[in-house]
Tab-separated table of C-alpha atoms in Angstrom:
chain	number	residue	atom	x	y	z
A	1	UNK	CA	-9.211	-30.260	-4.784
A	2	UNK	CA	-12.185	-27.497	-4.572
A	3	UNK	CA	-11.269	-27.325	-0.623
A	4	UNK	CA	-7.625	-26.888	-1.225
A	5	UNK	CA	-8.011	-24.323	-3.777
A	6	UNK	CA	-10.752	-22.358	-0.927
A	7	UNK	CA	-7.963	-22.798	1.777
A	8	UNK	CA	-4.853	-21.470	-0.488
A	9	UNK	CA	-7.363	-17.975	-1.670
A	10	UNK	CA	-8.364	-17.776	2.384
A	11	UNK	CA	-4.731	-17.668	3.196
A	12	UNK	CA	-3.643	-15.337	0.370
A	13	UNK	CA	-6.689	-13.027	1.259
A	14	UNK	CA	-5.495	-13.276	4.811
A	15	UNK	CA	-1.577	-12.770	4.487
A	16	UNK	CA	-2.651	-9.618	1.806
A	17	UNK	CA	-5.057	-8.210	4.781
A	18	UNK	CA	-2.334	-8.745	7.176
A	19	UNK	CA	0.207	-6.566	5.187
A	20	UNK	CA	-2.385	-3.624	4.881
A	21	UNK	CA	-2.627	-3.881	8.635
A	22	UNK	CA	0.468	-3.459	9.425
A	23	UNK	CA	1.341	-0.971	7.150
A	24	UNK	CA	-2.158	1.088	8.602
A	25	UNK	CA	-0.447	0.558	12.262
A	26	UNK	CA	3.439	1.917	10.472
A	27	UNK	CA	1.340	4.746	9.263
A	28	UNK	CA	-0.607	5.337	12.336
A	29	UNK	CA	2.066	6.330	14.247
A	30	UNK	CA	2.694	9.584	11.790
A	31	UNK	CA	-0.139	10.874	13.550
A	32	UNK	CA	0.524	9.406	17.167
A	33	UNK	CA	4.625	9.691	17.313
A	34	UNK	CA	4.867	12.529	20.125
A	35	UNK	CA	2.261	10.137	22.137
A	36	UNK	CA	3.349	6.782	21.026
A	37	UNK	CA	7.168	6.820	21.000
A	38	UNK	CA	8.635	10.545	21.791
A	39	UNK	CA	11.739	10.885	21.180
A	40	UNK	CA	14.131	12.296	24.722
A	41	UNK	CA	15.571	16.000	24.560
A	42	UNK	CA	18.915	14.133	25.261
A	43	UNK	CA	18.663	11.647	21.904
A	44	UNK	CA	20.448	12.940	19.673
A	45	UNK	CA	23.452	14.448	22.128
A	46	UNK	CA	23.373	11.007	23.405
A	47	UNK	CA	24.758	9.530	20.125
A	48	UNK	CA	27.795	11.116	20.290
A	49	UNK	CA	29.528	14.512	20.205
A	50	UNK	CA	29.772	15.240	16.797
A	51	UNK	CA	27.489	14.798	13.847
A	52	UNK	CA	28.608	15.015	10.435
A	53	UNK	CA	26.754	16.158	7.195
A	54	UNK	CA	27.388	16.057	3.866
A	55	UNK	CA	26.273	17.802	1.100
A	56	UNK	CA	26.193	20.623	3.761
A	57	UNK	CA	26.466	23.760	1.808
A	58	UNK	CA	22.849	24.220	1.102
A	59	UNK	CA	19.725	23.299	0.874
A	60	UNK	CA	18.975	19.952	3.170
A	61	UNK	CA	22.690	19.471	4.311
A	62	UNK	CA	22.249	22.815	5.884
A	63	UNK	CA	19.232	22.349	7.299
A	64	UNK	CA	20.138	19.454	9.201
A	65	UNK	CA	23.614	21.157	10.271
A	66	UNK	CA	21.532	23.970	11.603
A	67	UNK	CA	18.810	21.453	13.558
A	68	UNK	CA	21.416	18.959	14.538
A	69	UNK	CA	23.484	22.099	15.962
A	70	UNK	CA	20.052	23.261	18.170
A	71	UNK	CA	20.190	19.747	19.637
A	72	UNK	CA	23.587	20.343	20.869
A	73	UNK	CA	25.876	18.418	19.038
A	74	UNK	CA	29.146	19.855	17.004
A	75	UNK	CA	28.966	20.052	13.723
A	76	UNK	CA	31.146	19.116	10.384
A	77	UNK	CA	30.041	19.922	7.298
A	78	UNK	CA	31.579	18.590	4.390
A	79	UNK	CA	30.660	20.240	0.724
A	80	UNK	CA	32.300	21.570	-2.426
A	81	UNK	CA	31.636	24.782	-2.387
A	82	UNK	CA	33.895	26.599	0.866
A	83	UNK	CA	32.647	29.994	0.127
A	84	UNK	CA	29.145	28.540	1.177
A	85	UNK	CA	30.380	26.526	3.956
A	86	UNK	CA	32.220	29.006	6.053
A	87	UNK	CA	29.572	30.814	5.909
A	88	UNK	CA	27.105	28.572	7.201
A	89	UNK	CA	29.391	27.645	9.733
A	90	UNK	CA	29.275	31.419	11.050
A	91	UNK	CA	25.680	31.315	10.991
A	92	UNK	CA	25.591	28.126	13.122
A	93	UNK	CA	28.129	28.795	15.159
A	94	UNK	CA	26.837	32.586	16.177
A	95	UNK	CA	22.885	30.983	16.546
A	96	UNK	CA	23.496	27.720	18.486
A	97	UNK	CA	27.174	27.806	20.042
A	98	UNK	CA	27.972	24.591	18.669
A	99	UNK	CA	31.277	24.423	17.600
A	100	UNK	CA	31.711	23.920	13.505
A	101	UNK	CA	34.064	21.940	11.703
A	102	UNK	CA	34.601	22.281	7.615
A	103	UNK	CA	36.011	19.910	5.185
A	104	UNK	CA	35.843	21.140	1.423
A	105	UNK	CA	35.042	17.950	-0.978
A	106	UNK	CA	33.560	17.246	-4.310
A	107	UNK	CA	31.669	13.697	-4.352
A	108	UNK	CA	31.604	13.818	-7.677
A	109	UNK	CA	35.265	12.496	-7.503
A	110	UNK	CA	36.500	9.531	-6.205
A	111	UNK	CA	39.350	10.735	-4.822
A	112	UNK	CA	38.258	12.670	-1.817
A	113	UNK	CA	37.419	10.051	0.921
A	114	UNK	CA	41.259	9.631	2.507
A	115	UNK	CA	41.314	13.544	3.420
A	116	UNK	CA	38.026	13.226	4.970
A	117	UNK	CA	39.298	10.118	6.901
A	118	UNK	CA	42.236	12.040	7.848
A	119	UNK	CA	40.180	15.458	8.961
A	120	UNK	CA	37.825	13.300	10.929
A	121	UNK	CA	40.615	11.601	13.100
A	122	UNK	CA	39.972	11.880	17.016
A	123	UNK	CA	36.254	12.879	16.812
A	124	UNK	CA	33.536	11.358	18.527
A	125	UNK	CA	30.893	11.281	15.442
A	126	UNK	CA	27.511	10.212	16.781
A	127	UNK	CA	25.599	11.356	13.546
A	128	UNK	CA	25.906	10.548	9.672
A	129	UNK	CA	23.766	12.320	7.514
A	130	UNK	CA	24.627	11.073	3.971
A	131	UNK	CA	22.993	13.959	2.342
A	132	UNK	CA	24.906	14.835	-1.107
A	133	UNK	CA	23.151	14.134	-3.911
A	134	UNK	CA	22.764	15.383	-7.692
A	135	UNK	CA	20.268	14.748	-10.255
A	136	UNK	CA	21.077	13.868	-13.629
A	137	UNK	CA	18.051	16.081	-15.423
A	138	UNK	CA	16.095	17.944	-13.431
A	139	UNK	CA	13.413	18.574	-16.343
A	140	UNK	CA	11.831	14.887	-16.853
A	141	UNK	CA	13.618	12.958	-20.221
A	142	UNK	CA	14.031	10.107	-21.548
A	143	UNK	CA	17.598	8.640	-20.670
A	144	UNK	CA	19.553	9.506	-23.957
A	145	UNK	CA	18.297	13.081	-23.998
A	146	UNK	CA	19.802	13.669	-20.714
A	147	UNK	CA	23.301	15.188	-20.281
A	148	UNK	CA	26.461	12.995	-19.918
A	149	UNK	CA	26.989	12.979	-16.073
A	150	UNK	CA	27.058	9.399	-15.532
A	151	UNK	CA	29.540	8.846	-13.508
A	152	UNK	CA	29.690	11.703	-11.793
A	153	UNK	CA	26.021	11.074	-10.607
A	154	UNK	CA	26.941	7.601	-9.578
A	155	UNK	CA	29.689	9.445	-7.232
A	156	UNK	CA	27.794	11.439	-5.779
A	157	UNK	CA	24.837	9.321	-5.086
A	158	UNK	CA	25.855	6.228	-4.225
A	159	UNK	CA	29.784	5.592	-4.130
A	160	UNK	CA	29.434	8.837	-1.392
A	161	UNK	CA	26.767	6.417	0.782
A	162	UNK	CA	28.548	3.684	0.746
A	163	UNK	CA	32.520	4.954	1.631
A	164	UNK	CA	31.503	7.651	3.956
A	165	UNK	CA	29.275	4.976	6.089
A	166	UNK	CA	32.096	3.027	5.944
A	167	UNK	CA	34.424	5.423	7.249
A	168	UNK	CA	32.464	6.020	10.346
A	169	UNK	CA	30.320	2.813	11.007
A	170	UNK	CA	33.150	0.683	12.461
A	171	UNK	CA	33.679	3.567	15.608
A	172	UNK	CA	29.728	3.278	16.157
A	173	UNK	CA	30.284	-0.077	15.765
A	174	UNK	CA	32.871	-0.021	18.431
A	175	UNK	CA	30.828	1.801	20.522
A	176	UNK	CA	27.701	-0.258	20.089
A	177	UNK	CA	25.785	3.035	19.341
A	178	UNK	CA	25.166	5.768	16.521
A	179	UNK	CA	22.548	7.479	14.025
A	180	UNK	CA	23.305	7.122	10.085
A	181	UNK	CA	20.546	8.901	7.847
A	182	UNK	CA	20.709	8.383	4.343
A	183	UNK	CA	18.730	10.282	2.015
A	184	UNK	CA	17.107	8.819	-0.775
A	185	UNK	CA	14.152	10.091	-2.441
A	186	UNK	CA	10.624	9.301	-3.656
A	187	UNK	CA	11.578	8.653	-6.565
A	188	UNK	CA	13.549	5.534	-5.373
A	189	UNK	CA	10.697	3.948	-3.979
A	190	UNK	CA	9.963	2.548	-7.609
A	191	UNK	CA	10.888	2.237	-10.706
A	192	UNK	CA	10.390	6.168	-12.082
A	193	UNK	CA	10.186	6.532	-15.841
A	194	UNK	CA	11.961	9.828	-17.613
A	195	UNK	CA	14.482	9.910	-14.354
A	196	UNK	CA	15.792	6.458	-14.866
A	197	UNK	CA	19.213	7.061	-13.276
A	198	UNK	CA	18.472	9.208	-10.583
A	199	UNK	CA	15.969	6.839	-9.564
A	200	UNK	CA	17.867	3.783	-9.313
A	201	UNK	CA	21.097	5.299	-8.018
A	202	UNK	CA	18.208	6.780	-5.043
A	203	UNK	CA	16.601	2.643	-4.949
A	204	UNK	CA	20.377	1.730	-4.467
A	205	UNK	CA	20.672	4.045	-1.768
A	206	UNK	CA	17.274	2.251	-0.085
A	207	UNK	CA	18.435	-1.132	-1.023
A	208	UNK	CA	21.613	-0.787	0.860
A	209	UNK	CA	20.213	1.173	4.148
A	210	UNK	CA	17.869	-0.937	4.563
A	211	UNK	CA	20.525	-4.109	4.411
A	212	UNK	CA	22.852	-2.531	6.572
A	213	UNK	CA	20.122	-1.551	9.057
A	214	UNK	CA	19.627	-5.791	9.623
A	215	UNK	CA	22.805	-6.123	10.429
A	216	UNK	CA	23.562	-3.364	12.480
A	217	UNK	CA	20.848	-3.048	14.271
A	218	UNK	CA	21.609	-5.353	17.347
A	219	UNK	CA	24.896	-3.380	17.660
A	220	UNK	CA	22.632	-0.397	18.777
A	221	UNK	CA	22.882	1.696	15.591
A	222	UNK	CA	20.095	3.220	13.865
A	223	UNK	CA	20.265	3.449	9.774
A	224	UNK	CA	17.092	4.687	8.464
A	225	UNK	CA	16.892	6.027	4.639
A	226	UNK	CA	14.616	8.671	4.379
A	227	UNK	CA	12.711	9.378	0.882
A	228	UNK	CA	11.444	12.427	0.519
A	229	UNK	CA	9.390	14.073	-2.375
A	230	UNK	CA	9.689	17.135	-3.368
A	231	UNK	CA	11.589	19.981	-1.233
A	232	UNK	CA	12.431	23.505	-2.363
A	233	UNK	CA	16.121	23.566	-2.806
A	234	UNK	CA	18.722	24.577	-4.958
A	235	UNK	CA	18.978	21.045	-6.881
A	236	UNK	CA	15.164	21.638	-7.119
A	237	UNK	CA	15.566	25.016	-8.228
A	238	UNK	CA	13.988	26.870	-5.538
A	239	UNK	CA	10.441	25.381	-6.509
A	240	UNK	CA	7.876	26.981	-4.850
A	241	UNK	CA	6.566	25.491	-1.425
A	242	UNK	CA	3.090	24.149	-0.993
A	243	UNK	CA	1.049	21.616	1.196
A	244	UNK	CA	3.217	19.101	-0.263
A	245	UNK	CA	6.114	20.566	-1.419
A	246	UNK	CA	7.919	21.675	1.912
A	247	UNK	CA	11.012	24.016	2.825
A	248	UNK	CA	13.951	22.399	3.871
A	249	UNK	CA	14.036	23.896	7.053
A	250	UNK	CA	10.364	22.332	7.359
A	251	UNK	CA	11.265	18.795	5.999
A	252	UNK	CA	14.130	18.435	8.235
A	253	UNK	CA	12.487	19.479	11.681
A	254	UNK	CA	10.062	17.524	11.065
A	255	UNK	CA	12.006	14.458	9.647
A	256	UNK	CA	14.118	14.243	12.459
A	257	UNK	CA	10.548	13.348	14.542
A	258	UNK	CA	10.430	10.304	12.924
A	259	UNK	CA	14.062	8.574	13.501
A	260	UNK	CA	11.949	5.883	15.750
A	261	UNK	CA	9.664	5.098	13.022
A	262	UNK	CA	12.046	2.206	11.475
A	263	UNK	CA	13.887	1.900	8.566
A	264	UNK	CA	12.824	3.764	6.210
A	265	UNK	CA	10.340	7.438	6.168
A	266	UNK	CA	9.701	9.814	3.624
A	267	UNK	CA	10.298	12.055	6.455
A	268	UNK	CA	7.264	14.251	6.892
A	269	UNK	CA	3.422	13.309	7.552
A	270	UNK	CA	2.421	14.682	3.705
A	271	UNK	CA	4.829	12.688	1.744
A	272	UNK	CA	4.253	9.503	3.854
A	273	UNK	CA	0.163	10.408	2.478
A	274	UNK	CA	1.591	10.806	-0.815
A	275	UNK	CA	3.693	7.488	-0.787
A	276	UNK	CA	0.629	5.396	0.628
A	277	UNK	CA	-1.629	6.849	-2.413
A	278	UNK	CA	0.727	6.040	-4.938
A	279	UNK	CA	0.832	2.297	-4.182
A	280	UNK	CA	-2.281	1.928	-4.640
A	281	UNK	CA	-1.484	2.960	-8.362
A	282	UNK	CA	-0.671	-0.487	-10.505
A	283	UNK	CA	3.056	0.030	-12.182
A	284	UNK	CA	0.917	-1.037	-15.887
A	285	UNK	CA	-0.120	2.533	-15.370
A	286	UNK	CA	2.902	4.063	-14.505
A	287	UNK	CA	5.031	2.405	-17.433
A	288	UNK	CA	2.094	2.989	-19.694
A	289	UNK	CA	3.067	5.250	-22.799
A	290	UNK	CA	0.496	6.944	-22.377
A	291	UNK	CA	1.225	7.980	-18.526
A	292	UNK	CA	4.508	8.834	-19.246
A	293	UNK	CA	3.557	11.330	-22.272
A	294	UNK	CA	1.581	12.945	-19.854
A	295	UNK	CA	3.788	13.120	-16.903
A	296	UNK	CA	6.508	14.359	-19.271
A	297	UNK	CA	4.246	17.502	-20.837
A	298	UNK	CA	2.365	17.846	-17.461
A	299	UNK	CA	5.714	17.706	-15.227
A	300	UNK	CA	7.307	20.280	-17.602
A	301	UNK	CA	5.208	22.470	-17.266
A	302	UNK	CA	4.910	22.607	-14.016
A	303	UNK	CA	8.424	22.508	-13.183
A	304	UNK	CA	8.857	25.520	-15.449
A	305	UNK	CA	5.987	27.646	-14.208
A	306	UNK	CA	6.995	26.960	-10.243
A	307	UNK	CA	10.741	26.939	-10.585
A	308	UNK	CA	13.361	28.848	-11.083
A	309	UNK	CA	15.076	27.793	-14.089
A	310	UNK	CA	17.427	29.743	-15.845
């Protein structure tokens, strides 16, 4: 029995070092990407002739409208807000050439996704970058002190995901090649006390890329879900950039690296830091009372003091 026991806590020790290896190796190549696996000029072009981006107004959408443009594809941007989109689509079309398609939208409804279908008709779309996204409180709460946007926070964040990758996986499918990027967030990497619902809409956004990315990925298409942490935006109300905190200009060039890392990336070399030291935190602490009192006075503050909140 004693030898038995020995054997089963080798092979537990062993299996736990083996998952710490390979996650060292994943992490590794953060630092060895341009040597290890660099990604052709021609990758992105090669996917197709069109990318499309939603939540493209501002912000992240419009950062990867702008990069995506510089690597020569055509663009479509798809937002709510037109005023914003025409005139990114000037700005991109004056700086790279590319040529810029706009379709106005609000994911918060449900009813938008057959006009997109329709404006989409005929194009070669090589690119989906499921972007959109709200958050339900941007100031950390508990879940009955936040506003009543329910369902249009489940629109946006995951019913958008799920029927725009379904309006242009079959074609890539068809094709047998393609680039989907969904972005999630940090905070969907766990459970995340005091933003309940924007957290597990974001783990429902991993959840599924991740899924799809199994079954897809001998047909030649890449889905990766990307989780970054925090990025000065306008959802984010402008907070101020820092070592960790990154632009979204900076976040997305250097996100876009990291397409061959697999399935899922917080999408720049600091948040992938940040994401490895929070495992090692146990989730008693997190859900702690005591942690979250803290987090929610401490978070506040900051939020306040580096934002711009109205």
């Amino acid at each position: 029995m004693g030898e038995i026991q020995d054997q089963l806590f080798i092979l537990i020790g062993a299996l736990v070092c083996l998952k710490y290896l390979l996650k060292c190796v994943k992490f590794s190549k953060y630092f060895l990407l341009r040597l290890w696996n660099p990604l052709p000029k021609s990758f992105f072009r090669s996917m197709g002739e069109w990318a499309v981006i939603t939540g493209a107004g501002d912000g992240i959408g419009k950062a990867y409208s702008y990069e995506l443009a510089k690597h020569g594809l055509n663009i479509v941007m798809i937002s709510r807000t037109l005023e914003k989109l025409q005139a990114v689509a000037k700005g991109i079309e004056q700086t790279t050439g590319s040529q810029v398609k706009i379709i106005q939208a609000d994911f918060t409804k449900d009813d938008i996704y057959e006009n997109i279908k329709e404006s989409l008709q005929g194009l070669e779309i090589g690119i989906l970058v499921n972007n959109v996204g709200m958050v339900h409180n941007y100031l950390p709460s508990h879940f009955l002190s936040g506003p009543d946007k329910i369902q249009n926070l489940i629109h946006c964040n995951i019913s958008s995901v799920v029927k725009m990758t379904r309006l242009i996986l079959r074609d890539m499918e068809i094709r047998r090649k393609g680039l989907i990027l969904n972005i999630s967030s940090g905070a969907g990497r766990f459970p995340c006390p005091l933003y309940s619902l924007y957290s597990s809409t974001k783990a429902f956004v991993c959840t599924f890329s991740k899924a799809l990315q199994a079954e897809y990925k001998e047909k030649g298409i890449i889905i990766q879900v990307v989780t970054p942490y925090s990025i000065s935006t306008p959802m984010t109300k402008h907070i101020n950039p820092n070592k960790i905190t990154k632009t979204a200009d900076e976040f997305v060039k250097e996100s876009l690296d990291f397409v061959a890392v697999g399935d899922e990336t917080c999408g720049c070399l600091a948040h992938e830091i940040l994401a490895h030291l929070l495992d090692f935190i146990p989730s008693w602490v997190i859900y702690s009372d005591l942690a979250q009192n803290i987090f929610l006075i401490h978070c506040t503050n900051y939020l306040k003091q580096n934002s711009n909140i109205q």
